[in-house]
XYZ file of C-alpha atoms in Angstrom:
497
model
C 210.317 30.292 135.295
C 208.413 27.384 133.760
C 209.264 23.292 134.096
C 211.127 23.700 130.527
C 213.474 26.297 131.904
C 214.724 23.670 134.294
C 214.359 20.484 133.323
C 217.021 18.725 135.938
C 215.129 19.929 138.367
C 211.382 18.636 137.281
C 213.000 15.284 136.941
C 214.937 15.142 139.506
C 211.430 15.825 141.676
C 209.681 13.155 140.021
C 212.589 10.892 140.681
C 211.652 11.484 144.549
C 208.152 11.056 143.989
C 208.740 7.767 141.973
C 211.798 6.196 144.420
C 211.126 3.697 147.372
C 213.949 2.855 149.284
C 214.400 -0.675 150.167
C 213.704 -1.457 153.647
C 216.266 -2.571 155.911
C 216.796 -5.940 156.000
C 213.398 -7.257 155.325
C 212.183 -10.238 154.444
C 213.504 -10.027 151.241
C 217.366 -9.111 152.298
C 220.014 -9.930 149.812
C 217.776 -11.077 146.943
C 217.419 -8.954 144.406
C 215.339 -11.156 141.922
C 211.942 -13.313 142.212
C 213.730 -15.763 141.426
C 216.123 -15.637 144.029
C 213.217 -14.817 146.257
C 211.633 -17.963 145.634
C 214.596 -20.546 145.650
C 215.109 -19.096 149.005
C 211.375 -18.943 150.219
C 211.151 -22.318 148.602
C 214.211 -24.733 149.022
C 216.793 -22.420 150.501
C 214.934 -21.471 153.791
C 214.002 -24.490 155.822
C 216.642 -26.566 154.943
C 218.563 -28.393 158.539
C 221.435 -26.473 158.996
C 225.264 -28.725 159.090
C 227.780 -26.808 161.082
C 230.588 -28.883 160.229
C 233.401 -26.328 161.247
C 233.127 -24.558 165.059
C 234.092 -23.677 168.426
C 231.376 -24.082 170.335
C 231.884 -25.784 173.726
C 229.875 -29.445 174.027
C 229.977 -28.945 178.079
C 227.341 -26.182 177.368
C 225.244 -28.159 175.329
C 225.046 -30.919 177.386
C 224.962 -28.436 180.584
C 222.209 -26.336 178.468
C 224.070 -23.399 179.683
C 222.050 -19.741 180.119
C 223.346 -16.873 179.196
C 222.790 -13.769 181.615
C 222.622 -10.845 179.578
C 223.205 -10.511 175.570
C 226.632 -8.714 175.839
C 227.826 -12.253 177.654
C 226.716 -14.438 174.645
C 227.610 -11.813 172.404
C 230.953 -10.477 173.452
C 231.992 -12.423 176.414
C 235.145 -11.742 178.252
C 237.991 -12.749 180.678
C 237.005 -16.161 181.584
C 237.013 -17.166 185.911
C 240.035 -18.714 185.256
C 241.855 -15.421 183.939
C 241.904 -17.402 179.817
C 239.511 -14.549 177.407
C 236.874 -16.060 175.910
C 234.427 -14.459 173.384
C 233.756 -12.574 170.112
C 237.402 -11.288 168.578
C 235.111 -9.919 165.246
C 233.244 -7.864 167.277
C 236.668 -6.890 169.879
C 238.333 -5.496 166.950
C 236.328 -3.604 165.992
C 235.221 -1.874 169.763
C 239.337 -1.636 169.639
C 239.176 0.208 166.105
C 236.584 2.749 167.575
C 238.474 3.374 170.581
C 236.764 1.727 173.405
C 239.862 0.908 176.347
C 240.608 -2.725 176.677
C 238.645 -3.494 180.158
C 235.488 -2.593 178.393
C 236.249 -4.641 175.382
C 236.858 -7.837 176.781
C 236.440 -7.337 180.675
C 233.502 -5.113 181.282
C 232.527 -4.532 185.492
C 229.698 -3.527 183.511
C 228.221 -5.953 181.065
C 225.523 -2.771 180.073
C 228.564 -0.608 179.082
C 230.216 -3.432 177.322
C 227.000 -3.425 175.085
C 226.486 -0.409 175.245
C 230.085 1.113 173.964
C 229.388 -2.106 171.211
C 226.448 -0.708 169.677
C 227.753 2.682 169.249
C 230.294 0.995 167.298
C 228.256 -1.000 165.371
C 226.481 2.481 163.946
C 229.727 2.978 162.598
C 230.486 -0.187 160.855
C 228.209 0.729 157.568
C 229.550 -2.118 154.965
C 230.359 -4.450 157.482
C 228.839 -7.857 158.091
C 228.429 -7.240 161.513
C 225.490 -4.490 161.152
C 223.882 -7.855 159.413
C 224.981 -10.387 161.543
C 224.252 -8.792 164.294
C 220.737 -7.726 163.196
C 219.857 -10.927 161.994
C 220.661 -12.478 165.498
C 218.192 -9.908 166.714
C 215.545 -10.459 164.266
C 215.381 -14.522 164.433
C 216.147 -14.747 168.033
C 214.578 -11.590 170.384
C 211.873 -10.801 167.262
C 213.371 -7.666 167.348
C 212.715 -6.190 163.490
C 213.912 -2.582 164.425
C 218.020 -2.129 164.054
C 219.915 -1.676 166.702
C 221.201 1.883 167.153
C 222.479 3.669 170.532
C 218.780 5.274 170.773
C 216.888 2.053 171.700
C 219.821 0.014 172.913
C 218.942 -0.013 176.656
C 215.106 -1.155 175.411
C 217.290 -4.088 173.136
C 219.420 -5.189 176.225
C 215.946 -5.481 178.452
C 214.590 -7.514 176.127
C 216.733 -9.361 174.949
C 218.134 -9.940 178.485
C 214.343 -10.825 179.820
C 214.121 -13.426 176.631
C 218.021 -14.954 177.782
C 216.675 -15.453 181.496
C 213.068 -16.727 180.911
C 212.500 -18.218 177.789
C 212.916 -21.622 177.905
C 213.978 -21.818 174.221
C 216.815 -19.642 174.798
C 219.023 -22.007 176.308
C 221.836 -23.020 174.676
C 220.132 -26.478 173.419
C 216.725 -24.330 172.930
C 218.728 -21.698 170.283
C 219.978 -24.908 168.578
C 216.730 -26.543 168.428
C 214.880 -23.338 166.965
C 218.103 -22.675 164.748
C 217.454 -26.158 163.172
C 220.596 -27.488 163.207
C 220.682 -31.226 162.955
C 225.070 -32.030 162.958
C 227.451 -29.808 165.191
C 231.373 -30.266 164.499
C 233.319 -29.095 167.320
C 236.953 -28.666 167.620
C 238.723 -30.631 169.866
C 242.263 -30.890 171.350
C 243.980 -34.754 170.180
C 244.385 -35.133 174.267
C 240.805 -34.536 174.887
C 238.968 -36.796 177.239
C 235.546 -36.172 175.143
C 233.527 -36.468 178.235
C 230.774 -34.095 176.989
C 230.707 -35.866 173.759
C 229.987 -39.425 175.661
C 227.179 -37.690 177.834
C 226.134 -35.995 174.677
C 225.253 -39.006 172.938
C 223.880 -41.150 175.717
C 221.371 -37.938 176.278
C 217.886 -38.947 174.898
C 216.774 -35.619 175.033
C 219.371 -33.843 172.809
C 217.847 -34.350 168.786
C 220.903 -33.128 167.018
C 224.451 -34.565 166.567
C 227.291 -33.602 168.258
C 230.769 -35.180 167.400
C 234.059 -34.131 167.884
C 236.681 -33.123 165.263
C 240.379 -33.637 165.661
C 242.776 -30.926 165.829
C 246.010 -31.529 166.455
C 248.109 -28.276 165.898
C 250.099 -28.547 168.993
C 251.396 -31.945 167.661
C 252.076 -29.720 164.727
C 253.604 -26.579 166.325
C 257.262 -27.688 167.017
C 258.740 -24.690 166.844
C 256.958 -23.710 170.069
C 257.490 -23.356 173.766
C 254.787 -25.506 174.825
C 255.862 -28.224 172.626
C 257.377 -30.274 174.784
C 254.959 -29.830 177.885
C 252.463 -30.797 175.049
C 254.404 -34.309 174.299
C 253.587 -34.876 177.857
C 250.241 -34.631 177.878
C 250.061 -36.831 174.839
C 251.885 -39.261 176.442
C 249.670 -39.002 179.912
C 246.460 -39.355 177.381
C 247.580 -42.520 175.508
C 250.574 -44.349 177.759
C 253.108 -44.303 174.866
C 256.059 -43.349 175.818
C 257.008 -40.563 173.241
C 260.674 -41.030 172.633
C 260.750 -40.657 168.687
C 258.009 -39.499 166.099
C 257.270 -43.212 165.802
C 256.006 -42.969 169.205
C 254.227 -39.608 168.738
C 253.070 -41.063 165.033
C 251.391 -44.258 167.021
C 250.264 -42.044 169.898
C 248.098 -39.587 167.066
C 246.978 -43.070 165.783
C 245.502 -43.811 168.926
C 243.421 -40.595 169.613
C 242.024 -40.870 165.931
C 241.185 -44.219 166.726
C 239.540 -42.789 170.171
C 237.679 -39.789 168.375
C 236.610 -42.273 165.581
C 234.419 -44.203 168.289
C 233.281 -41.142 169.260
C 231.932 -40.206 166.089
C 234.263 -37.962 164.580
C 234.421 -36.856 160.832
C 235.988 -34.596 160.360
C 240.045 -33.409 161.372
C 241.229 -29.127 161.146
C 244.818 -28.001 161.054
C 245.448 -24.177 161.389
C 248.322 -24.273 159.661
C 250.720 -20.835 158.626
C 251.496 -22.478 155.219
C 251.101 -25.388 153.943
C 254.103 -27.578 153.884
C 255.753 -30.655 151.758
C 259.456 -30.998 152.731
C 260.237 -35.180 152.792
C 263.101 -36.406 155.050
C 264.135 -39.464 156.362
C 262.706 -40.662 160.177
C 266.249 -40.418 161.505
C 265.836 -36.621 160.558
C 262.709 -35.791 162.443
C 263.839 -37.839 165.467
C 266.933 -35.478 165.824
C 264.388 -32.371 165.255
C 262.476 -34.006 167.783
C 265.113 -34.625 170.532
C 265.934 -31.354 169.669
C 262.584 -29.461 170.635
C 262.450 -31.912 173.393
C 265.880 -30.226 174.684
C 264.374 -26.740 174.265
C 266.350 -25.947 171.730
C 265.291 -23.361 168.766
C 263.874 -24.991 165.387
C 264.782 -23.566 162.317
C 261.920 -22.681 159.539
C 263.341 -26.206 157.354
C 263.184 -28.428 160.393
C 259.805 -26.884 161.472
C 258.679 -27.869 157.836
C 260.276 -31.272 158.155
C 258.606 -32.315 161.416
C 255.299 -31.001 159.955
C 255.135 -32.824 156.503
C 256.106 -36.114 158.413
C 253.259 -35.632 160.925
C 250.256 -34.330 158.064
C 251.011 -36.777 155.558
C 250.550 -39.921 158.670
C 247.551 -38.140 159.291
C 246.390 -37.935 156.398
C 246.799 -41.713 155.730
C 244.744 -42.290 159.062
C 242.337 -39.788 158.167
C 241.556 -41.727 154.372
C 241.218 -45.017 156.641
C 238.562 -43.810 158.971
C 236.758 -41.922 156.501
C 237.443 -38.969 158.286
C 237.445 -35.639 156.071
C 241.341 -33.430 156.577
C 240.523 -29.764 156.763
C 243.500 -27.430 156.718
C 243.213 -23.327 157.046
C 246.311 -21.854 156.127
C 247.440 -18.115 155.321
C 246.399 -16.443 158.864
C 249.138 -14.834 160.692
C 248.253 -15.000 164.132
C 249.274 -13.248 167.280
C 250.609 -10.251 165.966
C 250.326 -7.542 169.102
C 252.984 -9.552 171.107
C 252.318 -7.102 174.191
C 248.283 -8.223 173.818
C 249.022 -11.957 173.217
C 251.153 -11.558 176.683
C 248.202 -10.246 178.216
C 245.180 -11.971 176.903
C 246.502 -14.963 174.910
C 245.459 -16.253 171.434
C 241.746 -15.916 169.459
C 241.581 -12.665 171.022
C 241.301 -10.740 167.598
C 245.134 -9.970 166.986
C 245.160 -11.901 163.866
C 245.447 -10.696 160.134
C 245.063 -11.890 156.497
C 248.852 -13.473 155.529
C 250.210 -13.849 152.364
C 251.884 -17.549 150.948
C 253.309 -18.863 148.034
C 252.658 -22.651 149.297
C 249.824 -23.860 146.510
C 252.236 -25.891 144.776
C 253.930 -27.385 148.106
C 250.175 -28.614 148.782
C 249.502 -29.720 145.280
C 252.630 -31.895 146.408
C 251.718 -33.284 149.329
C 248.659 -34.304 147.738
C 250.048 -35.734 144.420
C 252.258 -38.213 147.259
C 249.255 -39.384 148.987
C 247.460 -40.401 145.783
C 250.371 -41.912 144.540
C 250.071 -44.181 147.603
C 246.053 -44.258 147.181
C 246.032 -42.953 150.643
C 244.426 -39.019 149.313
C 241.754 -38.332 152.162
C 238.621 -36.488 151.445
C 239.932 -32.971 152.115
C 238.552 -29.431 152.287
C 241.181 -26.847 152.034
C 240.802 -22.903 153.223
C 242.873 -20.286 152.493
C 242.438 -16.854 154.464
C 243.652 -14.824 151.321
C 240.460 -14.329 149.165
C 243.277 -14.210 146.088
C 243.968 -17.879 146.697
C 240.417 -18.797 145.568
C 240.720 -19.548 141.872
C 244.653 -21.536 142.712
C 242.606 -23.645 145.297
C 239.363 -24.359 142.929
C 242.161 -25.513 140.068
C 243.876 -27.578 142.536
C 241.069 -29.400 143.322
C 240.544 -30.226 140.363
C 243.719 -32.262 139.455
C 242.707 -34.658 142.612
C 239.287 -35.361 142.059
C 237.591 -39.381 142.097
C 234.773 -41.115 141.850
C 233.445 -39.147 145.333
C 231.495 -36.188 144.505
C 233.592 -33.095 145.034
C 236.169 -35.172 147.047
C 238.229 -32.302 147.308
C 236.594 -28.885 148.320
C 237.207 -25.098 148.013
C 236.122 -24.548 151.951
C 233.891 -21.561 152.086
C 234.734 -17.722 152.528
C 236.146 -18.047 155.979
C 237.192 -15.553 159.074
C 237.871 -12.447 157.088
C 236.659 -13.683 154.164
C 233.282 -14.247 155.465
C 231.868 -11.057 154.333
C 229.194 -10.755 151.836
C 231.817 -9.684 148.823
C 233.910 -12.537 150.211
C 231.404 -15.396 150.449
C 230.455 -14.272 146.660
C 233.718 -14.218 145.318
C 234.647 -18.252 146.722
C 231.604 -19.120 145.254
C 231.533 -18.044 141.647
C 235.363 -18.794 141.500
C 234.224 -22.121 142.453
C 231.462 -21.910 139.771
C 233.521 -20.592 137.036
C 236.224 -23.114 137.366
C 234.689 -26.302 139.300
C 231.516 -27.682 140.203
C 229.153 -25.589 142.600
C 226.401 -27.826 142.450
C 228.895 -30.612 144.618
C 229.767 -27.915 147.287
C 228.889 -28.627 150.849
C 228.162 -25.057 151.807
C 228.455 -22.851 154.695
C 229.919 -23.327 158.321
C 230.080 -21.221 161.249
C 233.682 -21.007 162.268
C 232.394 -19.252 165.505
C 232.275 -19.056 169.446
C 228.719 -18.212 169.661
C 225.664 -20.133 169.626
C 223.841 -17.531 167.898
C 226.147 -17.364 164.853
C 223.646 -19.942 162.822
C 222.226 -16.849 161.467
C 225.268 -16.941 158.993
C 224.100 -19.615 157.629
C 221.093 -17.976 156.446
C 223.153 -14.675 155.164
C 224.918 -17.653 153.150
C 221.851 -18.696 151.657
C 220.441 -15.674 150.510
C 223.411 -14.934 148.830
C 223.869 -18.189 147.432
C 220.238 -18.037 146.334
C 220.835 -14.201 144.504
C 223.574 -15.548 142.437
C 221.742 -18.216 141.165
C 218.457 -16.380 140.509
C 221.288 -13.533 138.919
C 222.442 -16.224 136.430
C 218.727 -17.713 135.807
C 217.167 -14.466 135.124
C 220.456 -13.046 132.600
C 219.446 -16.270 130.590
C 222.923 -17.846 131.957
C 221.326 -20.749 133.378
C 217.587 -22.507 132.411
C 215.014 -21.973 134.465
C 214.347 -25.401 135.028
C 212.752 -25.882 138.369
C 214.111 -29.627 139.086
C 217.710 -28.542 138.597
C 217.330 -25.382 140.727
C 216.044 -27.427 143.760
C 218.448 -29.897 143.181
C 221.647 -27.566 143.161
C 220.424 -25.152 146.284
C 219.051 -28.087 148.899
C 222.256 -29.848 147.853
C 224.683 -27.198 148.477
C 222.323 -25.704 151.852
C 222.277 -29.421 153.220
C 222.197 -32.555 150.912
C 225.973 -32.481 149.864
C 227.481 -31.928 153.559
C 225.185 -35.537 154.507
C 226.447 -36.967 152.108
C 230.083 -36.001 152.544
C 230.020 -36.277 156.258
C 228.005 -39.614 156.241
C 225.872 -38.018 158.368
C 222.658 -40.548 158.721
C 220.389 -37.367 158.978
């Protein structure tokens, strides 16, 4: 019929001949520019790695715990001692697809745990996990080709061969080639911080381990375990806890304990954030209350908690010790699964708070009394970026970025999400004083999220460079992607690194 008679058609074929697919997840993932390519290549890439926020156990560092097969350090399980103990992201979704409970988190057969996983994971097309997952793969097995339910069992040879006889696959060896030089675990107020002790008399470990303090139990009044909680306080500091003087002096104490130990930073999970003032003689009858096992109300609840955070908070600004607080998770939500396999066990969901200005509050008091701590603040609803970069704002000092926009965490922690925290924190605060990504995970090969943070953080700068948004000034550009990779969290953390 002729080329003219169809033209769609002719171009449409030299379309095809003229297309090349990117390849997948290549050397170049996630940056879409040269000059994104070459911040990352250049100052992006090699940069030590702070993992300020995580979960990580220090017994298995300083035990340099082995892992025997890739779906235990990847999924993990019901624990010897019946607790469950593992990867919730990837749980969900093995739940989502339909694979039955004693697979997902209790596998006879840790094979068909990985197994049933990686079919799932050919499913998951948008989600970070096809990238986190694949980037674990990549950096730690050399294993370029993606993971798919056709080469699985040659992936969970390998990889399992690598786990038993590579000496840099220990736990301490995956840090070491990871290159992380500061580790921030999370760690229970009661906590005898053995591992921690024999951590840093251990001439052989390079990086820094220190605790952080978390002390949501002191927090949760409105629970069961409150009380049996008080006790163990008590047994850990030999204060007699008979009013929330005592249990105020008693948190003094363990921050004074976990200062010595290095600590610098503190995390509170927290539902909402909270400022409701009363008198002392009104949390010592909430107190004698929850002692008695009686039910708090939502006010008193709020009461007890604002008494307790803003204390902190005062001991926190006199150590120099940095008050993280995660709010707007609602956690627990399958009560028949929390019965069964407790909490972190992926039965959590994005909430939904009107609580900025209650914060803003509680801040504005501690100022008043020049007692504001350093503070990072996290909100699990991605629309609470833009409130929390303004709030910062009305609190900041002579401290670089004393008050930070935390990055895109837990569900935010998706490639959309991590780019939405940080141009809000672009458009309306400072990005060049942010101290960048964490893991906020249970496995010690999550560091590769650091790196998916970095190429993205690296794209949006080369984005605005190459649209003639920012100049193309080379000093600047090193200066504002080593800070936020590394420079900015030494410097916040004191970290003598």
């Amino acid at each position: 019929t002729g080329a003219s008679a169809c033209p769609f058609y002719v171009s449409d074929f030299i379309l095809q001949l003229t297309h090349k697919m990117k390849a997948f997840m290549d050397k170049d993932f996630l940056l879409t520019s040269k000059t994104a390519q070459h911040l990352y290549e250049t100052y992006a890439k090699d940069m030590p790695l702070i993992d300020y926020h995580c979960h990580i156990s220090p017994k298995e560092i300083y035990e340099d715990r082995r892992f025997n097969n890739i779906a235990e350090i990847w999924l993990g399980g019901k624990q010897p001692d019946g607790s469950y103990f593992g990867d919730h992201y990837k749980w969900r979704l093995m739940r989502t697809n339909g694979i039955p409970e004693n697979i997902v988190t209790g596998a006879d057969n840790p094979f068909e745990q990985f197994s049933t996983f990686t079919k799932t994971l050919e499913l998951a097309i948008g989600n970070p996990m096809v990238h986190w997952c694949n980037l674990e793969l990549q950096k730690y097995f050399g294993i370029q080709e993606p993971l798919t339910e056709d080469n699985c069992k040659d992936v969970w040879d390998k990889c399992n061969a690598m786990l038993r006889d590579d000496p840099s696959m220990s736990v301490r060896g995956i840090i070491k080639k990871s290159n992380v030089a500061y580790i921030g675990t999370t760690d229970d107020p009661v906590d005898s911080l053995e591992y921690h002790e024999k951590i840093a008399r251990d001439p052989s470990i390079s990086f820094k381990v220190c605790p952080s303090f978390r002390p949501d139990k002191a927090l949760n009044i409105h629970k069961e375990s409150f009380s049996a909680y008080m006790g163990e306080l008590a047994k850990s500091t030999e204060i007699k806890l008979e009013s929330t003087e005592d249990v105020i002096s008693a948190l003094s104490a363990r921050i004074a304990f976990f200062k010595k130990h290095g600590c610098r930073a503190s995390d509170h999970g927290l539902d909402y954030c909270v400022y409701r003032p009363v008198p002392m003689a009104e949390t010592d009858r909430i107190y004698k209350k929850a002692l008695a096992g009686e039910n708090i109300m939502k006010e008193e609840k709020e009461a007890w908690q604002t008494t307790l955070l803003l204390h902190l908070a005062r001991e926190y600004e006199k150590n120099g010790i940095v008050m993280e607080i995660h709010y707007s998770c609602s956690r627990d939500n399958n009560a028949k699964m929390f019965a069964l396999e407790g909490p972190d066990t992926g039965f959590d969901m994005i909430s939904q708070n009107d609580c900025i200005v209650d914060l803003a509050h509680f801040m504005s008091a501690l100022e008043e009394e020049g007692h504001l701590p350093k503070m990072i603040l996290f909100s699990l609803d991605g629309t609470d970026f833009d409130r929390i970069a303004t709030l910062a704002g009305c609190f900041q000092s002579s401290e670089p970025g004393k008050i930070q926009m935390g990055p895109a965490w837990w569900f935010q922690d998706t490639k959309d999400g991590m780019e939405a925290q940080m141009r809000s924190l672009a458009r309306l605060s400072l990005l060049g004083t942010f101290v960048g990504m964490l893991t906020d995970s249970r496995s010690f090969l999550s560091y590769t999220r650091h790196d998916y943070f970095r190429r993205l953080l690296c794209n949006i700068v080369g984005e605005w460079v190459e649209n003639g948004e920012y100049p193309n000034r080379e000093a600047s550009l090193k200066k504002i992607v080593e800070g936020i990779c590394f420079r900015n969290a030494a410097r916040y953390f004191d970290l003598a690194i």
